[in-house]
């Protein structure tokens, strides 16, 4: 299918800017573009064959029930003539991006102010926000870096601990692996905010978990791509590393670049530098991945990794290994699935939204991925629990989630994570306790 031309047109049309969210520059290239959810009715090949004669950008990889596509104005008539069944996700993507990029005037530069989660923010404000969270928790935190990006930005994070000091088993969170998934940045920051403020307030559950585990939280592991989505092309996914052998296409998919099972399945990633899932020339050939993997191995060789979560959007999934082979199931799959189910129940029951998360092994539940973080951090990092969590929504907005949905999305993850943390040392299926 001809999906690369549209991305190329957008890249040329977008203008470079400073490190702030420039609403007009981000939205202008997408003015008049529409996003459709095309129904496939379990016959994706037939639908994709019809779509192959038009230019589009595909948002989702699992096309069994639907395919989400972005269309330029000059493709709309040809699309209508295909006679496909669809819903409209964005009537005008440019308008949606402009609305998404407006920042709340209420936020004060204080980490304890929850209005931070009323809008999206530029990269430098995120760096300052981590500093502010550290300032709120000076005796129980440190700012860390998990290496540097291709453009030499630090992979900035924060390390939290409770009574007795650092050195306990690790909970490791990565956010914004894919640059356009802004809600994952907000989610990892919200969980950090809640851990700090609830611990300071004496919340019993929070004190229990932080006294037992060290948390390592890196909200933006793809800073170059993230900045690019804020200055140039809102829907950019990969890092900003130049392509090989003089290729005009930029970027590698950091979540197809991990060493474990990097080349295990040809369906799991792309060898085309222009593809959204380009895996690189060799395992861990992105500087971002090298730094992230170094920390994984350090934690493994220290007190160990209790829980790893790679935060993404969209689709509302909780996915465990393995991603690289649909029929391969880890020995821990039973406890992973039970824990995911209990986290999903806690999320659903936390509000009247009744948000539902689907859970299961990644390859069998969603689609094949090679060189993916949860497989690597489980197999090489020896994490006891390892997940990808795909956040809201299930297709009304996709990657361009309105600011008014930030708080509901991040807020429901707090009870979900509390449920998950409570199970990390549970003896599963023994007839006692919650699992």
Coordinates of C-alpha atoms in Angstrom, one line a residue, residues 145-300:
X145 CA 19.8 10.4 33.0
X146 CA 19.6 7.2 31.0
X147 CA 21.9 8.4 28.3
X148 CA 21.6 10.8 25.4
X149 CA 19.6 11.1 22.2
X150 CA 21.0 11.4 18.7
X151 CA 20.7 15.2 19.0
X152 CA 22.4 15.0 22.4
X153 CA 19.4 15.6 24.6
X154 CA 19.5 13.9 28.0
X155 CA 17.0 11.0 28.6
X156 CA 16.0 12.7 31.8
X157 CA 14.3 10.8 34.6
X158 CA 13.8 10.6 38.3
X159 CA 14.6 7.9 40.9
X160 CA 12.3 7.7 43.9
X161 CA 12.7 5.7 47.1
X162 CA 11.1 5.4 50.6
X163 CA 12.3 4.6 54.1
X164 CA 15.6 2.9 54.4
X165 CA 17.1 4.6 51.4
X166 CA 17.6 3.5 47.8
X167 CA 18.8 0.0 46.7
X168 CA 15.5 -2.0 46.7
X169 CA 14.1 -3.9 43.7
X170 CA 13.2 -1.6 40.8
X171 CA 9.9 -0.5 39.2
X172 CA 11.0 1.0 35.8
X173 CA 8.7 3.1 33.6
X174 CA 9.4 4.4 30.1
X175 CA 7.2 7.1 28.4
X176 CA 7.1 8.7 25.0
X177 CA 9.0 6.0 23.2
X178 CA 6.9 7.0 20.2
X179 CA 7.1 10.8 19.9
X180 CA 3.5 11.5 18.9
X181 CA 2.1 9.6 22.0
X182 CA 1.9 12.7 24.2
X183 CA -0.5 11.2 26.7
X184 CA 2.2 8.7 27.8
X185 CA 4.3 11.6 28.9
X186 CA 1.5 13.0 31.1
X187 CA 0.8 9.5 32.5
X188 CA 4.3 8.8 33.7
X189 CA 4.5 12.3 35.2
X190 CA 1.1 11.9 36.9
X191 CA 2.2 8.6 38.6
X192 CA 5.4 10.4 39.7
X193 CA 3.3 13.3 41.0
X194 CA 1.0 11.0 43.0
X195 CA 3.8 8.9 44.4
X196 CA 5.5 12.0 45.7
X197 CA 2.5 13.9 47.0
X198 CA 0.8 10.9 48.5
X199 CA 3.9 9.7 50.2
X200 CA 4.4 13.2 51.7
X201 CA 0.8 13.2 52.8
X202 CA 1.3 9.9 54.7
X203 CA -0.9 7.7 52.5
X204 CA -0.4 4.2 53.8
X205 CA -0.6 2.4 50.5
X206 CA 1.9 4.8 48.8
X207 CA 4.3 4.6 51.7
X208 CA 4.1 0.8 51.6
X209 CA 5.1 0.6 48.0
X210 CA 7.8 3.2 48.0
X211 CA 9.3 1.7 51.1
X212 CA 9.5 -1.6 49.3
X213 CA 10.6 -0.6 45.8
X214 CA 12.7 2.0 44.1
X215 CA 11.0 3.7 41.1
X216 CA 12.9 4.8 38.0
X217 CA 10.7 6.9 35.8
X218 CA 11.8 8.3 32.4
X219 CA 8.8 10.3 31.0
X220 CA 10.4 11.1 27.6
X221 CA 12.8 8.4 26.2
X222 CA 12.6 9.9 22.7
X223 CA 13.3 13.6 23.3
X224 CA 14.4 14.4 19.7
X225 CA 11.2 12.9 18.3
X226 CA 9.1 14.6 20.9
X227 CA 10.5 18.0 20.2
X228 CA 10.0 17.4 16.5
X229 CA 6.3 16.7 17.1
X230 CA 6.0 20.0 18.9
X231 CA 7.9 22.2 16.3
X232 CA 7.5 20.5 13.0
X233 CA 5.4 17.4 12.5
X234 CA 2.8 16.5 15.1
X235 CA 2.5 12.9 14.1
X236 CA 6.1 11.9 14.0
X237 CA 6.8 8.5 15.7
X238 CA 10.5 7.5 15.5
X239 CA 13.7 9.1 16.7
X240 CA 15.5 11.7 14.5
X241 CA 18.6 9.6 13.5
X242 CA 19.5 9.9 9.8
X243 CA 18.7 6.9 7.7
X244 CA 21.5 4.6 6.4
X245 CA 23.5 4.9 3.2
X246 CA 22.3 8.4 2.3
X247 CA 18.6 7.6 2.7
X248 CA 16.3 10.7 2.7
X249 CA 14.2 9.1 5.5
X250 CA 14.9 9.8 9.1
X251 CA 14.4 7.9 12.3
X252 CA 14.5 4.5 13.8
X253 CA 11.7 3.0 15.9
X254 CA 13.2 2.7 19.4
X255 CA 10.7 0.0 20.2
X256 CA 11.9 -2.2 17.4
X257 CA 15.6 -1.7 18.2
X258 CA 16.1 -3.7 21.4
X259 CA 18.6 -6.5 21.2
X260 CA 16.4 -9.5 22.2
X261 CA 14.5 -11.0 19.3
X262 CA 15.5 -8.1 17.1
X263 CA 15.5 -10.2 13.9
X264 CA 13.3 -13.1 15.1
X265 CA 10.3 -12.6 12.9
X266 CA 10.0 -10.7 9.6
X267 CA 6.5 -9.6 10.5
X268 CA 7.6 -7.8 13.6
X269 CA 9.4 -4.7 12.2
X270 CA 10.5 -3.1 8.9
X271 CA 13.8 -3.0 7.2
X272 CA 12.7 0.0 5.2
X273 CA 14.2 3.2 6.6
X274 CA 11.1 5.1 5.5
X275 CA 8.7 2.9 7.5
X276 CA 7.2 3.9 10.8
X277 CA 8.5 0.6 12.3
X278 CA 12.1 0.7 10.9
X279 CA 14.1 -1.4 13.2
X280 CA 17.6 0.0 12.4
X281 CA 20.6 -1.6 10.7
X282 CA 21.5 -3.7 13.8
X283 CA 20.2 -4.3 17.3
X284 CA 20.5 -1.3 19.6
X285 CA 22.0 1.0 17.0
X286 CA 20.1 4.0 18.4
X287 CA 21.9 6.0 21.1
X288 CA 18.6 6.2 23.0
X289 CA 18.3 2.4 23.1
X290 CA 21.9 2.0 24.2
X291 CA 21.4 4.3 27.2
X292 CA 18.1 2.7 28.1
X293 CA 19.5 -0.8 27.9
X294 CA 22.5 0.2 30.0
X295 CA 20.2 1.2 32.9
X296 CA 18.1 -2.0 32.5
X297 CA 21.3 -4.1 32.9
X298 CA 22.5 -2.0 35.8
X299 CA 19.2 -2.5 37.6
X300 CA 19.2 -6.2 36.8

